[in-house]
Amino acid sequence: SPEDPLDVTHLSSERSFEYFEVGYSKFGLERYNITVELTASRRAGLHRYTFPPTENKAKVIIDLPHNLVVHHYGFTHRYHEGTIQSISANQVKGAARYSGGWNRGGVYTVYFCSQFNTNATEFTDWEGRYSYGYFGETNEFTNKADGATLTFNVIENPVIISRVGISFISADQACNSVESEIPDWDFEKTRHEAVKAWQTELGKIQVEGGTDELTTIFYNIVRSLIDIYKNDEYMPDGRSGLYNGVTQGGSNADMVVAETYLKKLGTDIIDWDLAYEALLKDAEIDPGSRGLLE
């Protein structure tokens, strides 16, 4: 029920818009009229939440059990236990233990540190939501908590900025990362430096060639991806043995097709209407268990 602090599923919201570029993402939570912006340094994230200016009590929820759930093929993440501590009115830190995922690995611990540019007026934590148990290992945390809610007064300033660090070593290490890499809470500066970091790394790549023969080979690869969509309903993410295998929403093929279009290769040969149809389906229609048993 909405009154149950352990059940945060009722708080979900559709996104009113989404925008992404290198080093930056922005989206709106339609239900609450909240705008969320994200950028990052090398080891820390910087969040900017813009609440409605008339909101008296704005809430930020830290939900440790929230993870990537895949209901087939054994790839789901599992949450085991967690802890959250309020260090001050504008800082919380803690840790959580998870297992599973794409590598189907063992239990591991992620430590975190979250700092805010303004003080919270209330802090509440809870325990008991969606734990998968401990599989017999010694419980690591004595002060258990599976989530926390921080309440802020945003009438005078509707913007809350949070810098968030994670570490496999310690919560203190996570705090050190946010304080050393984002010392001044400057969102636009951090965003700009993230773009520069990408440009530096990508600038190391030098592409040569581009002969007519290689160009023909390249756009014929794109044609084959589109043909796979035409016959198998989705473009491949990692096609093997003449089958698409596990197919997810959005695939590596999307980027290849998009870059080919932007570079105007095969303009008169590739069926771009069909290519766009394939891209749109990848982006908007969840394939579910498509391809798992094929």
mmCIF file of N, CA and C in Angstrom, residues 210-224 260 265-266 269-270:
data_model
loop_
_atom_site.group_PDB
_atom_site.id
_atom_site.type_symbol
_atom_site.label_atom_id
_atom_site.label_comp_id
_atom_site.label_asym_id
_atom_site.label_seq_id
_atom_site.Cartn_x
_atom_site.Cartn_y
_atom_site.Cartn_z
ATOM 1 N N GLY A 210 39.122 3.023 -46.413
ATOM 2 C CA GLY A 210 37.998 3.686 -47.054
ATOM 3 C C GLY A 210 37.964 3.500 -48.557
ATOM 4 N N THR A 211 38.568 2.417 -49.048
ATOM 5 C CA THR A 211 38.527 2.151 -50.485
ATOM 6 C C THR A 211 37.108 1.774 -50.900
ATOM 7 N N ASP A 212 36.847 1.814 -52.183
ATOM 8 C CA ASP A 212 35.519 1.443 -52.684
ATOM 9 C C ASP A 212 35.177 0.011 -52.306
ATOM 10 N N GLU A 213 36.178 -0.866 -52.346
ATOM 11 C CA GLU A 213 35.927 -2.273 -52.010
ATOM 12 C C GLU A 213 35.522 -2.427 -50.545
ATOM 13 N N LEU A 214 36.251 -1.751 -49.641
ATOM 14 C CA LEU A 214 35.925 -1.843 -48.218
ATOM 15 C C LEU A 214 34.571 -1.202 -47.915
ATOM 16 N N THR A 215 34.271 -0.108 -48.605
ATOM 17 C CA THR A 215 32.977 0.544 -48.409
ATOM 18 C C THR A 215 31.840 -0.380 -48.814
ATOM 19 N N THR A 216 32.027 -1.088 -49.924
ATOM 20 C CA THR A 216 31.009 -2.035 -50.389
ATOM 21 C C THR A 216 30.807 -3.156 -49.378
ATOM 22 N N ILE A 217 31.913 -3.672 -48.838
ATOM 23 C CA ILE A 217 31.815 -4.730 -47.822
ATOM 24 C C ILE A 217 31.045 -4.221 -46.609
ATOM 25 N N PHE A 218 31.333 -2.991 -46.209
ATOM 26 C CA PHE A 218 30.714 -2.445 -45.011
ATOM 27 C C PHE A 218 29.206 -2.304 -45.171
ATOM 28 N N TYR A 219 28.757 -1.677 -46.257
ATOM 29 C CA TYR A 219 27.311 -1.478 -46.355
ATOM 30 C C TYR A 219 26.576 -2.767 -46.684
ATOM 31 N N ASN A 220 27.287 -3.773 -47.206
ATOM 32 C CA ASN A 220 26.648 -5.078 -47.380
ATOM 33 C C ASN A 220 26.452 -5.783 -46.034
ATOM 34 N N ILE A 221 27.342 -5.509 -45.090
ATOM 35 C CA ILE A 221 27.131 -6.012 -43.726
ATOM 36 C C ILE A 221 25.848 -5.422 -43.150
ATOM 37 N N VAL A 222 25.655 -4.130 -43.392
ATOM 38 C CA VAL A 222 24.442 -3.474 -42.905
ATOM 39 C C VAL A 222 23.209 -4.077 -43.567
ATOM 40 N N ARG A 223 23.296 -4.351 -44.842
ATOM 41 C CA ARG A 223 22.165 -4.977 -45.536
ATOM 42 C C ARG A 223 21.847 -6.342 -44.935
ATOM 43 N N SER A 224 22.889 -7.073 -44.531
ATOM 44 C CA SER A 224 22.650 -8.390 -43.933
ATOM 45 C C SER A 224 21.963 -8.263 -42.576
ATOM 46 N N THR A 260 26.161 4.106 -40.361
ATOM 47 C CA THR A 260 26.173 3.974 -41.817
ATOM 48 C C THR A 260 25.287 5.033 -42.466
ATOM 49 N N LEU A 265 26.583 6.105 -46.448
ATOM 50 C CA LEU A 265 27.100 4.960 -47.191
ATOM 51 C C LEU A 265 25.932 4.112 -47.691
ATOM 52 N N GLY A 266 26.039 3.633 -48.912
ATOM 53 C CA GLY A 266 24.990 2.781 -49.463
ATOM 54 C C GLY A 266 23.646 3.464 -49.572
ATOM 55 N N ILE A 269 21.328 1.903 -52.043
ATOM 56 C CA ILE A 269 21.295 0.441 -52.042
ATOM 57 C C ILE A 269 20.572 -0.111 -50.822
ATOM 58 N N ILE A 270 20.733 0.541 -49.677
ATOM 59 C CA ILE A 270 20.132 0.071 -48.428
ATOM 60 C C ILE A 270 18.693 0.565 -48.321
#
